[in-house]
Coordinates of C-alpha atoms and ligand atoms in Angstrom, one line a residue:
Chain A
M1 CA -18.7 -9.5 -1.8
P2 CA -18.0 -7.0 -4.6
G3 CA -20.7 -4.8 -3.0
L4 CA -18.7 -4.6 0.2
F5 CA -15.6 -3.5 -1.8
A6 CA -17.7 -1.0 -3.7
L7 CA -18.8 0.4 -0.3
A8 CA -15.3 0.5 1.0
Y9 CA -14.1 2.1 -2.2
K10 CA -16.7 4.9 -2.0
L11 CA -16.0 5.5 1.7
L12 CA -12.3 6.0 0.9
V13 CA -12.4 7.9 -2.4
N14 CA -15.3 10.2 -1.5
D15 CA -13.2 11.6 1.4
R16 CA -11.2 13.6 -1.1
A17 CA -8.9 15.3 1.4
K18 CA -7.8 12.2 3.1
F19 CA -7.6 10.1 0.0
T20 CA -5.4 12.7 -1.6
A21 CA -3.2 12.9 1.5
L22 CA -2.9 9.1 1.5
L23 CA -1.9 9.0 -2.1
I24 CA 0.6 11.8 -1.7
G25 CA 2.2 10.1 1.2
I26 CA 2.6 6.8 -0.6
T27 CA 3.4 8.2 -4.0
F28 CA 6.1 10.4 -2.3
A29 CA 7.6 7.5 -0.5
V30 CA 7.6 5.2 -3.5
F31 CA 9.1 8.0 -5.6
L32 CA 11.9 8.8 -3.2
I33 CA 12.7 5.1 -2.6
L34 CA 12.8 4.4 -6.3
Q35 CA 14.8 7.5 -7.0
M36 CA 17.4 6.6 -4.4
T37 CA 17.7 3.0 -5.3
S38 CA 17.7 3.5 -9.0
M39 CA 20.4 6.1 -8.8
F40 CA 22.4 3.6 -6.7
A41 CA 21.6 0.8 -9.2
G42 CA 22.7 3.0 -12.0
V43 CA 26.0 3.9 -10.2
L44 CA 26.7 0.2 -9.5
K45 CA 25.9 -0.8 -13.0
R46 CA 28.3 1.8 -14.4
A47 CA 31.0 1.0 -11.9
S48 CA 31.2 -2.4 -13.5
A49 CA 30.8 -1.2 -17.1
T50 CA 34.3 -2.2 -18.1
V51 CA 33.8 -5.7 -16.9
V52 CA 30.6 -6.0 -18.9
N53 CA 32.0 -4.4 -22.0
V54 CA 35.2 -6.4 -22.2
G55 CA 33.2 -9.5 -21.7
A56 CA 35.9 -11.9 -20.4
K57 CA 34.6 -14.9 -18.4
V58 CA 37.4 -14.9 -15.8
W59 CA 39.5 -11.9 -14.6
V60 CA 42.8 -12.3 -12.8
M61 CA 43.9 -9.5 -10.6
D62 CA 45.9 -8.5 -7.6
P63 CA 43.9 -9.5 -4.4
S64 CA 43.8 -5.9 -3.3
V65 CA 41.8 -4.8 -6.3
N66 CA 38.2 -4.0 -5.4
N67 CA 37.2 -1.7 -8.2
V68 CA 37.9 -1.9 -11.9
V69 CA 39.7 1.4 -12.4
S70 CA 42.0 1.1 -9.4
S71 CA 43.9 -1.8 -10.9
I72 CA 47.3 -2.9 -9.6
G73 CA 49.9 -4.0 -12.1
M74 CA 50.9 -7.7 -12.1
P75 CA 54.2 -9.2 -13.3
D76 CA 54.2 -11.0 -16.6
Y77 CA 54.6 -14.4 -15.1
V78 CA 51.0 -14.3 -13.9
E79 CA 49.9 -14.4 -17.5
D80 CA 52.3 -17.2 -18.4
F81 CA 51.2 -19.2 -15.4
A82 CA 47.5 -18.7 -16.4
R83 CA 48.3 -20.1 -19.8
S84 CA 49.8 -23.1 -18.3
I85 CA 46.7 -24.1 -16.3
P86 CA 45.1 -27.1 -18.2
G87 CA 41.6 -25.7 -18.1
V88 CA 42.5 -22.5 -19.8
A89 CA 41.7 -22.1 -23.5
Y90 CA 43.6 -18.8 -23.7
A91 CA 44.8 -16.0 -21.4
V92 CA 45.5 -12.4 -22.5
P93 CA 46.6 -9.2 -20.7
L94 CA 44.5 -6.1 -20.4
Y95 CA 45.9 -2.7 -19.9
S96 CA 43.8 -0.1 -18.0
G97 CA 44.9 3.4 -17.3
A98 CA 44.2 7.1 -17.7
A99 CA 45.6 9.8 -19.9
L100 CA 45.1 13.4 -20.8
A101 CA 43.6 14.3 -24.2
R102 CA 44.2 17.8 -25.6
L103 CA 41.3 19.1 -27.6
P104 CA 41.7 21.3 -30.7
D105 CA 40.6 24.3 -28.6
G106 CA 43.5 23.8 -26.3
S107 CA 41.6 22.4 -23.3
Y108 CA 42.4 19.1 -21.6
Q109 CA 40.1 16.2 -21.0
P110 CA 41.0 13.2 -19.0
V111 CA 40.2 9.9 -20.7
S112 CA 40.3 6.3 -19.7
V113 CA 42.4 4.0 -22.0
L114 CA 42.0 0.2 -22.3
G115 CA 44.8 -1.6 -24.0
L116 CA 43.8 -4.9 -25.7
D117 CA 46.1 -7.8 -26.3
D118 CA 48.0 -7.1 -29.5
T119 CA 47.5 -10.4 -31.2
S120 CA 44.0 -11.3 -30.3
L121 CA 42.4 -7.9 -29.5
F122 CA 40.3 -9.9 -27.0
G123 CA 37.6 -7.8 -25.4
R124 CA 37.4 -5.5 -28.4
P125 CA 34.2 -3.4 -28.8
E126 CA 31.8 -3.5 -31.7
L127 CA 32.6 -0.7 -34.2
V128 CA 29.9 1.4 -35.7
Q129 CA 32.5 3.4 -37.8
G130 CA 35.8 2.3 -39.1
R131 CA 37.5 -1.1 -39.1
I132 CA 39.1 -2.8 -36.1
E133 CA 42.3 -3.7 -38.0
D134 CA 43.0 0.0 -38.2
I135 CA 43.7 -0.1 -34.5
Y136 CA 47.2 -1.3 -35.6
A137 CA 47.7 1.8 -37.8
D138 CA 50.0 4.5 -36.5
N139 CA 48.7 6.4 -33.5
G140 CA 45.4 4.5 -33.8
F141 CA 42.7 4.7 -31.1
V142 CA 39.1 3.6 -31.1
I143 CA 36.7 5.9 -29.2
V144 CA 33.5 4.7 -27.5
D145 CA 30.4 6.5 -28.6
D146 CA 28.7 6.7 -25.1
S147 CA 27.3 9.6 -23.1
E148 CA 30.9 10.9 -22.6
Y149 CA 31.8 11.0 -26.3
P150 CA 30.8 14.6 -26.8
K151 CA 33.4 15.6 -24.1
L152 CA 36.0 15.0 -26.7
G153 CA 34.0 16.9 -29.3
S154 CA 32.5 13.7 -30.7
P155 CA 35.5 13.1 -33.0
P156 CA 34.7 11.1 -36.2
V157 CA 37.1 8.5 -37.8
G158 CA 40.2 10.4 -39.0
A159 CA 40.1 13.1 -36.3
S160 CA 43.4 13.9 -34.7
F161 CA 44.2 15.0 -31.2
E162 CA 46.9 14.8 -28.7
L163 CA 47.1 12.2 -26.0
N164 CA 49.7 12.8 -23.2
D165 CA 51.4 15.2 -25.6
R166 CA 51.7 12.6 -28.4
A167 CA 49.8 12.6 -31.7
A168 CA 46.7 10.3 -31.7
R169 CA 44.2 9.5 -34.3
I170 CA 40.7 8.1 -34.2
V171 CA 40.4 5.0 -36.4
G172 CA 37.1 3.7 -35.2
V173 CA 34.0 4.6 -33.2
A174 CA 32.6 1.9 -31.0
R175 CA 29.3 1.1 -29.2
V176 CA 29.4 -0.6 -25.8
A177 CA 26.7 -2.1 -23.7
S178 CA 27.2 0.1 -20.7
S179 CA 28.6 3.6 -20.0
T180 CA 31.2 4.1 -17.3
L181 CA 30.7 5.8 -14.0
F182 CA 33.5 8.3 -14.0
G183 CA 32.2 10.7 -16.6
I184 CA 35.2 10.5 -18.9
P185 CA 35.5 9.2 -22.4
T186 CA 36.9 5.8 -23.1
L187 CA 39.5 4.9 -25.7
Y188 CA 40.7 1.5 -26.9
T189 CA 44.0 0.8 -28.3
T190 CA 46.5 -2.1 -28.4
Y191 CA 48.3 -3.1 -25.2
S192 CA 51.7 -2.1 -26.5
R193 CA 50.6 1.3 -27.7
A194 CA 48.8 2.0 -24.4
V195 CA 52.1 1.3 -22.6
Q196 CA 53.9 3.7 -24.9
Y197 CA 51.5 6.5 -24.4
I198 CA 51.0 6.2 -20.7
P199 CA 53.8 6.4 -18.1
S200 CA 53.6 3.3 -15.9
T201 CA 55.0 1.6 -12.9
R202 CA 57.1 -1.5 -13.2
F203 CA 54.2 -3.9 -14.0
T204 CA 51.8 -2.9 -16.7
T205 CA 49.3 -5.8 -16.8
A206 CA 46.1 -4.6 -15.0
Y207 CA 44.2 -7.8 -15.6
V208 CA 44.7 -11.2 -17.2
L209 CA 41.6 -12.2 -19.0
I210 CA 41.0 -16.0 -19.2
E211 CA 38.7 -18.0 -21.4
P212 CA 38.2 -21.3 -19.7
K213 CA 37.8 -24.5 -21.8
S214 CA 34.5 -25.2 -20.1
P215 CA 32.6 -23.7 -17.1
A216 CA 33.6 -26.7 -15.1
D217 CA 37.2 -25.7 -15.3
V218 CA 36.6 -22.4 -13.5
P219 CA 37.0 -23.6 -9.9
V220 CA 40.3 -25.3 -10.8
I221 CA 41.6 -22.1 -12.5
Q222 CA 40.6 -20.1 -9.5
R223 CA 42.3 -22.4 -7.1
Q224 CA 45.5 -22.5 -9.1
I225 CA 45.7 -18.7 -9.5
G226 CA 44.9 -18.4 -5.8
R227 CA 47.9 -20.5 -5.0
L228 CA 50.1 -18.1 -6.9
G229 CA 48.9 -15.3 -4.6
Y230 CA 46.5 -13.7 -7.1
L231 CA 42.7 -13.6 -7.4
A232 CA 40.7 -15.1 -10.3
L233 CA 37.0 -14.0 -10.4
T234 CA 34.3 -14.8 -12.8
S235 CA 32.8 -11.7 -14.3
D236 CA 29.7 -12.0 -12.0
Q237 CA 32.0 -12.3 -9.0
F238 CA 34.0 -9.3 -10.1
I239 CA 30.8 -7.2 -10.6
K240 CA 29.7 -8.3 -7.1
R241 CA 33.0 -7.3 -5.6
I242 CA 32.8 -3.9 -7.2
A243 CA 29.2 -3.4 -6.0
N244 CA 30.3 -4.4 -2.5
F245 CA 33.1 -1.9 -2.6
Y246 CA 30.8 1.0 -3.5
T247 CA 28.1 -0.2 -1.2
Y248 CA 30.2 -0.9 1.9
K249 CA 33.6 0.8 1.5
T250 CA 32.4 4.2 0.4
G251 CA 29.7 6.4 2.0
L252 CA 27.5 5.8 -1.0
G253 CA 25.7 2.6 0.2
T254 CA 25.2 3.9 3.7
N255 CA 23.8 7.2 2.5
I256 CA 21.4 5.5 0.0
L257 CA 20.3 3.2 2.7
L258 CA 19.7 6.0 5.1
M259 CA 17.7 8.1 2.6
T260 CA 15.7 5.0 1.6
V261 CA 14.8 4.4 5.3
I262 CA 13.9 8.0 5.8
S263 CA 11.7 8.1 2.7
F264 CA 10.0 5.0 4.0
M265 CA 9.5 6.5 7.4
V266 CA 8.1 9.7 6.0
G267 CA 5.7 7.8 3.7
L268 CA 4.7 5.5 6.5
S269 CA 4.0 8.3 9.0
I270 CA 2.0 10.4 6.5
S271 CA 0.0 7.5 5.2
G272 CA -0.3 5.7 8.5
Q273 CA -1.5 8.8 10.3
T274 CA -3.9 9.7 7.5
F275 CA -5.3 6.3 7.3
Y276 CA -5.7 6.1 11.1
S277 CA -7.6 9.4 11.2
F278 CA -9.7 8.1 8.3
I279 CA -10.6 5.1 10.3
I280 CA -11.2 7.1 13.5
E281 CA -13.5 9.4 11.7
N282 CA -15.5 6.5 10.4
L283 CA -15.3 4.5 13.6
E284 CA -18.8 5.1 14.8
K285 CA -20.2 4.3 11.3
F286 CA -18.2 1.0 11.4
G287 CA -19.8 0.4 14.8
A288 CA -23.2 1.1 13.3
L289 CA -22.4 -1.4 10.5
K290 CA -21.6 -4.0 13.1
A291 CA -24.9 -3.3 14.9
I292 CA -26.8 -3.7 11.6
G293 CA -25.2 -7.1 11.1
A294 CA -21.7 -6.7 9.5
K295 CA -19.3 -9.4 10.7
G296 CA -15.9 -8.3 12.1
R297 CA -14.3 -10.2 9.3
E298 CA -16.2 -8.2 6.7
L299 CA -15.1 -4.9 8.2
V300 CA -11.5 -6.2 8.2
L301 CA -11.9 -7.0 4.5
M302 CA -13.2 -3.5 3.8
I303 CA -10.3 -1.9 5.6
L304 CA -7.7 -4.2 3.9
F305 CA -9.3 -3.4 0.6
Q306 CA -9.0 0.3 1.2
A307 CA -5.4 0.1 2.3
T308 CA -4.5 -2.1 -0.6
F309 CA -6.3 0.1 -3.1
V310 CA -4.7 3.3 -1.9
S311 CA -1.3 1.6 -1.7
L312 CA -1.3 0.1 -5.1
T313 CA -2.6 3.4 -6.6
G314 CA 0.2 5.3 -4.8
F315 CA 2.7 2.7 -5.9
G316 CA 1.7 3.1 -9.6
L317 CA 1.8 6.9 -9.3
G318 CA 5.2 6.7 -7.6
I319 CA 6.6 4.5 -10.4
G320 CA 5.1 6.8 -13.0
L321 CA 6.6 9.9 -11.4
S322 CA 10.0 8.3 -11.0
T323 CA 10.1 7.0 -14.5
A324 CA 9.0 10.3 -15.9
L325 CA 11.6 12.2 -13.9
I326 CA 14.4 9.8 -14.8
A327 CA 13.4 9.9 -18.5
L328 CA 13.4 13.7 -18.3
A329 CA 16.7 13.8 -16.6
K330 CA 18.2 11.5 -19.2
M331 CA 16.9 13.7 -22.0
R332 CA 18.6 16.7 -20.5
L333 CA 21.6 14.9 -19.2
A334 CA 22.8 12.0 -21.3
S335 CA 25.0 10.6 -18.6
Y336 CA 22.3 10.5 -15.9
A337 CA 23.0 7.1 -14.4
A338 CA 19.7 6.1 -12.7
V339 CA 18.2 2.8 -13.8
I340 CA 14.9 1.3 -12.4
T341 CA 15.6 -2.3 -11.9
F342 CA 13.2 -5.1 -10.9
D343 CA 14.9 -5.2 -7.5
N344 CA 14.2 -1.5 -6.9
L345 CA 10.5 -2.0 -7.8
A346 CA 10.3 -5.1 -5.6
L347 CA 11.9 -3.1 -2.7
A348 CA 9.5 -0.2 -3.1
F349 CA 6.6 -2.7 -3.4
V350 CA 7.6 -4.4 -0.2
M351 CA 7.8 -1.1 1.6
V352 CA 4.4 0.0 0.3
I353 CA 3.0 -3.3 1.5
I354 CA 4.5 -2.7 4.9
I355 CA 3.0 0.8 5.0
A356 CA -0.4 -0.6 4.0
G357 CA -0.1 -3.4 6.5
V358 CA 0.9 -1.2 9.5
S359 CA -1.8 1.4 8.6
S360 CA -4.6 -1.2 8.3
Y361 CA -3.4 -3.2 11.3
V362 CA -3.9 -0.2 13.5
G363 CA -7.3 0.6 11.9
V364 CA -8.4 -3.0 12.1
R365 CA -7.7 -3.2 15.8
R366 CA -9.7 -0.2 16.5
V367 CA -12.7 -1.3 14.4
L368 CA -12.7 -4.8 15.9
R369 CA -12.7 -3.4 19.4
I370 CA -15.7 -1.1 19.0
E371 CA -18.9 -2.3 20.7
P372 CA -22.1 -1.8 18.7
F373 CA -23.8 -1.2 22.1
D374 CA -21.7 2.0 22.6
I375 CA -22.8 3.2 19.2
F376 CA -26.4 2.4 20.1
R377 CA -26.1 4.3 23.4
G378 CA -24.8 7.3 21.5
Chain B
M1 CA -44.9 -14.0 19.9
A2 CA -42.3 -11.8 18.1
I3 CA -40.1 -11.4 21.2
E4 CA -40.0 -13.2 24.5
A5 CA -37.5 -12.0 27.0
R6 CA -37.2 -13.7 30.4
G7 CA -35.4 -12.5 33.5
L8 CA -33.0 -10.1 31.7
A9 CA -30.3 -8.6 33.8
K10 CA -27.3 -6.5 32.9
W11 CA -24.8 -4.8 35.1
F12 CA -21.6 -2.9 34.4
G13 CA -18.5 -3.0 36.5
D14 CA -17.7 -5.1 39.5
G15 CA -17.9 -4.8 43.3
A16 CA -18.4 -1.3 44.6
A17 CA -18.3 0.1 41.0
R18 CA -21.1 -2.1 39.8
T19 CA -24.1 -0.4 38.2
D20 CA -27.2 -2.5 37.7
A21 CA -28.6 -1.1 34.4
V22 CA -31.4 -3.7 34.0
R23 CA -32.6 -5.9 36.9
D24 CA -34.7 -9.0 36.2
V25 CA -36.9 -7.7 33.4
S26 CA -39.3 -9.9 31.4
V27 CA -40.9 -8.5 28.2
E28 CA -43.1 -9.9 25.5
V29 CA -43.7 -8.2 22.2
R30 CA -46.4 -9.5 19.8
L31 CA -46.4 -9.3 16.0
G32 CA -48.5 -6.4 14.9
E33 CA -47.7 -4.5 18.1
M34 CA -46.1 -1.2 18.6
L35 CA -44.5 -1.2 22.1
Y36 CA -43.0 1.8 23.9
I37 CA -40.4 1.7 26.6
V38 CA -40.4 4.9 28.6
G39 CA -38.7 6.1 31.7
P40 CA -36.2 8.6 33.0
S41 CA -32.8 8.9 31.6
G42 CA -30.5 6.3 32.9
S43 CA -33.3 3.9 33.8
G44 CA -32.0 1.2 31.5
K45 CA -34.1 1.6 28.4
T46 CA -31.3 1.5 25.8
T47 CA -29.7 -1.4 27.7
L48 CA -32.9 -3.4 27.6
L49 CA -33.4 -2.6 23.9
S50 CA -29.9 -3.7 23.1
M51 CA -30.4 -7.0 24.9
I52 CA -33.6 -7.9 23.1
S53 CA -32.2 -7.0 19.7
G54 CA -29.0 -9.0 19.9
I55 CA -26.5 -6.2 20.4
L56 CA -25.7 -6.5 24.1
R57 CA -25.2 -9.9 25.8
P58 CA -27.2 -10.0 29.1
N59 CA -25.6 -11.2 32.4
A60 CA -28.7 -13.3 33.0
G61 CA -32.0 -14.2 31.3
S62 CA -32.9 -15.2 27.8
V63 CA -34.3 -13.7 24.6
R64 CA -36.3 -15.5 22.0
V65 CA -37.1 -13.8 18.8
E66 CA -39.6 -15.8 16.6
G67 CA -38.7 -18.8 18.7
V68 CA -34.9 -18.5 18.2
D69 CA -32.8 -18.2 21.4
I70 CA -30.7 -15.4 20.1
W71 CA -28.1 -15.5 22.9
G72 CA -27.4 -19.1 22.2
L73 CA -26.1 -18.1 18.7
D74 CA -22.4 -17.6 18.0
D75 CA -21.2 -14.1 17.0
D76 CA -21.5 -14.7 13.3
A77 CA -24.9 -16.3 13.5
L78 CA -26.0 -13.4 15.7
A79 CA -24.8 -10.8 13.2
E80 CA -26.6 -12.7 10.5
F81 CA -29.7 -12.8 12.6
R82 CA -29.6 -9.0 13.2
L83 CA -29.0 -8.4 9.5
H84 CA -32.0 -10.4 8.4
R85 CA -34.5 -10.0 11.2
I86 CA -34.0 -6.6 12.8
G87 CA -34.1 -3.1 11.6
F88 CA -32.3 -0.5 13.7
V89 CA -32.9 3.3 13.9
F90 CA -30.2 4.7 16.1
Q91 CA -30.7 7.8 18.2
D92 CA -28.1 9.8 16.2
Y93 CA -28.9 8.1 12.9
H94 CA -25.3 7.1 12.1
L95 CA -25.5 7.8 8.4
F96 CA -22.3 7.8 6.4
P97 CA -21.6 11.4 5.5
R98 CA -19.5 10.4 2.4
L99 CA -22.2 8.2 0.9
S100 CA -25.3 9.4 -0.9
T101 CA -28.6 9.0 0.8
A102 CA -29.5 6.0 -1.5
E103 CA -26.2 4.3 -0.8
N104 CA -26.7 4.7 2.9
V105 CA -30.1 3.0 2.6
A106 CA -28.7 0.2 0.5
I107 CA -26.1 -0.8 3.1
P108 CA -28.1 -3.7 4.7
L109 CA -28.7 -5.2 1.3
I110 CA -25.0 -4.8 0.4
L111 CA -24.2 -6.6 3.6
R112 CA -26.6 -9.3 2.5
R113 CA -24.5 -9.7 -0.7
R114 CA -27.0 -8.2 -3.0
A115 CA -25.6 -6.7 -6.2
W116 CA -24.7 -3.0 -5.8
H117 CA -27.0 -1.9 -8.6
E118 CA -30.0 -4.0 -7.5
A119 CA -29.5 -2.8 -3.9
L120 CA -29.6 0.9 -5.0
V121 CA -32.8 0.3 -7.0
E122 CA -34.4 -1.1 -3.9
A123 CA -33.0 1.7 -1.7
R124 CA -34.6 4.3 -4.0
R125 CA -37.9 2.5 -3.7
L126 CA -37.7 2.8 0.1
L127 CA -36.7 6.4 -0.1
G128 CA -39.8 6.9 -2.2
L129 CA -41.8 5.3 0.6
V130 CA -40.6 7.8 3.2
G131 CA -41.1 10.6 0.8
L132 CA -37.5 11.3 -0.1
E133 CA -37.2 10.1 -3.7
N134 CA -35.8 13.4 -4.9
R135 CA -33.0 13.3 -2.2
A136 CA -31.5 10.0 -3.3
E137 CA -28.3 11.3 -4.7
L138 CA -27.6 13.9 -2.0
P139 CA -25.3 13.3 1.0
P140 CA -27.2 13.0 4.3
V141 CA -25.6 16.2 5.6
K142 CA -27.6 18.2 3.0
L143 CA -30.8 17.0 4.6
S144 CA -32.8 18.3 7.5
G145 CA -33.0 16.4 10.8
G146 CA -36.4 15.0 10.0
E147 CA -35.3 13.9 6.6
Q148 CA -32.2 12.2 8.0
Q149 CA -34.4 10.4 10.4
R150 CA -36.5 9.2 7.5
V151 CA -33.4 8.0 5.7
A152 CA -32.4 6.1 8.8
I153 CA -35.9 4.5 8.9
A154 CA -35.6 3.7 5.2
R155 CA -32.3 2.0 5.9
A156 CA -33.9 0.0 8.8
L157 CA -36.7 -1.1 6.6
V158 CA -34.9 -1.9 3.4
G159 CA -34.3 -5.5 4.4
E160 CA -37.9 -6.1 5.4
P161 CA -37.2 -6.9 9.1
D162 CA -39.6 -8.7 11.4
V163 CA -38.7 -6.4 14.3
L164 CA -38.0 -2.7 14.1
I165 CA -36.1 -1.1 16.9
L166 CA -36.1 2.7 17.4
D167 CA -34.2 4.5 20.1
E168 CA -35.5 8.0 20.9
P169 CA -36.7 8.6 17.3
T170 CA -38.0 12.0 18.1
A171 CA -35.3 13.2 20.4
S172 CA -33.7 15.7 18.0
L173 CA -36.9 16.6 16.1
D174 CA -39.4 19.4 16.7
G175 CA -42.9 18.2 17.9
E176 CA -44.6 18.4 14.5
T177 CA -41.9 16.5 12.6
G178 CA -41.6 13.9 15.4
R179 CA -45.4 13.2 15.4
S180 CA -45.6 12.9 11.7
I181 CA -42.7 10.4 11.6
V182 CA -44.1 8.3 14.4
S183 CA -47.5 8.4 12.8
F184 CA -46.0 7.2 9.6
I185 CA -44.3 4.3 11.4
R186 CA -47.5 3.4 13.1
N187 CA -49.7 3.6 10.0
D188 CA -47.4 2.6 7.1
V189 CA -44.6 0.6 8.7
L190 CA -46.3 -1.5 11.2
S191 CA -48.0 -4.6 9.9
A192 CA -49.5 -7.9 11.2
S193 CA -46.1 -9.6 10.6
R194 CA -43.9 -7.0 12.2
A195 CA -43.2 -5.8 15.8
I196 CA -42.0 -2.4 16.6
V197 CA -40.2 -1.4 19.8
V198 CA -39.7 2.3 20.5
V199 CA -37.7 3.8 23.4
T200 CA -38.8 7.3 24.1
H201 CA -39.5 9.8 26.8
D202 CA -41.5 12.0 24.4
A203 CA -45.1 12.2 25.8
R204 CA -46.3 13.9 22.6
I205 CA -46.2 10.6 20.7
S206 CA -47.7 8.3 23.3
E207 CA -51.0 8.0 21.5
F208 CA -49.4 5.9 18.8
A209 CA -48.4 3.1 21.1
H210 CA -50.3 -0.1 21.8
R211 CA -48.6 -0.7 25.0
I212 CA -46.2 1.3 27.1
L213 CA -43.7 -0.2 29.5
V214 CA -42.4 2.1 32.2
M215 CA -38.9 1.6 33.5
E216 CA -37.3 3.0 36.6
D217 CA -33.9 2.2 37.9
G218 CA -33.5 -0.9 35.8
R219 CA -36.9 -2.3 36.7
L220 CA -40.2 -2.5 34.9
T221 CA -42.5 -0.6 37.2
A222 CA -45.7 -0.3 35.1
V223 CA -47.4 -1.5 31.9
R224 CA -50.0 0.7 30.3
E225 CA -52.4 -0.6 27.7
N226 CA -53.4 2.2 25.2
H227 CA -57.0 1.2 24.4
A228 CA -57.6 4.4 22.4
H229 CA -55.5 3.2 19.5
A230 CA -55.3 -0.5 20.0
S231 CA -56.1 -2.3 16.8
Ligands
LIG1 N1 -21.1 0.6 29.0 C1 -21.5 1.1 30.2 N2 -20.6 1.1 31.2 C2 -21.0 1.5 32.4 N3 -22.3 1.9 32.7 C3 -23.2 1.9 31.8 C4 -22.9 1.4 30.4 N4 -24.0 1.5 29.7 C5 -25.0 1.9 30.5 N5 -24.5 2.1 31.7 C6 -25.3 2.6 32.8 O1 -26.5 1.8 32.9 C7 -27.6 2.6 33.2 C8 -28.7 2.5 32.2 O2 -28.2 3.1 30.9 P1 -29.1 3.2 29.7 O3 -29.7 1.9 29.3 O4 -28.3 3.9 28.6 O5 -30.3 4.2 30.1 P2 -31.4 5.0 29.3 O6 -31.3 4.5 27.9 O7 -32.7 4.6 30.0 O8 -31.1 6.4 29.5 C9 -27.1 4.0 33.4 O9 -26.8 4.2 34.8 C10 -25.8 4.0 32.7 O10 -24.9 4.9 33.2
LIG2 MG1 -30.9 5.7 26.1

């Protein structure tokens, strides 16, 4: 059997022009599909960055909230009620808002501000500079060292600046798991200071963060909060809700889907047509092989091998190209959001398999239909 | 008897559109014999050749090759039979342009599951036999018509077939080259354990045949014994 595959391989690869066209078609499709979907995955991941970084197990919010930055203030009784649910170990408020920072050079930079519960500092980030206790010091803010950090001039501990026209001071620099989507720096402070610095509507609690006593308590908590007219989501559910928002309620998902489908069609038509003309060009030879004594099944195997080989090679090249380009983009542009996930790869792989399948199906049909007698007659 | 064909008939199409390509033809080919089938174009030579070599199923009649009723075999067994028993030289050679000459010759062995390397060694030996040892690595398109014909013959012979089938082997060759190739087949390829059937309408090579069957309009109209060369 290996001899048959070697034969199939040589027939394919020795036809440089067609082999190259096939590889380009598939590589191009894989590259575009991966580029689109990894950009999308990156955007979705960053859209939920705050949920991941704060790390609370259950988030309570207004039922209209569908994306972490557009929070809707909730009255204090929500927090009190949450504390009173038996399965709740503790519940704390989280402030989330935006402010304007004024840089030493006089320019302004919007920033996002998270206010942590004053007593527990629940959801605090891990500091790489400074001490978390200093967050209680006058005008104290912790800045996140992510890809947006340089937009505030990468201020070290002790640096001063103005936030909404009030004096502010960096008391710590933090690392977080995930950068945010919105391309602005993130500051942490206490809940009460956040409320002082940022003008607010009547209710200032963006989220109530709950630590359940055990995972088994979560459904009960969700039901109780629901009865109050609010929404309690596990962090996974919240991330899902945010992803759904960007996928279905903005043009983003549709566009990505459309581009992915187009890339797929382009790849399919280039590769499919090239493979078809490759088969047609060799059709008489396949007929001669049949006359000599090749079984239909063996010819099918040869064609499948060729399709699989060229597809997997193109798949590999496409992944390589995407990875290289994303790596390059990240080198030049720290905040470039794309991430290649396993799901992206799986999707691209499925599309490549479909391309290979459709192309070889057409080829196989033609090859099975040729009559050796017609070859013999010339 | 290498081949015994009885009452072979083949027609194409139905009703008014029906063409009778071969009508009730019986043929016997002996081992050690070189048999020609001649006749005008369209007289049914290729159709007959295809039926006795297991490529085209007859509408009527039977074919026994070395005692095996080949049209009683299923498709796989028939393919297997052709692969092991019959060597084909097609009128337009049908060599793969993207493979080397040696790889082309090795194909029947590859189809028999022989190892790639081993098959190529054997293919080169056959190319030596037809005088093309120094062409083994070239693609067939770099070869002259006569050389391509010899590559096709080497491919037909590489599996040591009992029956060698050639359709118009000299059609696209000049007289000299055609004669030398057929002479080679008669003198070096034919053996006591092999039968060779040649379809031709090239009178210049008739001296190499043991027997010549004449076909006209799908019928066998004459059989000529060639005593001059009979061995
Ligand atoms: N596949 C086919 N369909 C229809 N007619 C055919 C087919 N093959 C052969 N024929 C007809 O059968 C007759 C004999 O053909 P063939 O055996 O090729 O003749 P030869 O080889 O003697 O030139 C011709 O009339 C030809 O047109
Ligand atoms: Mg003919």
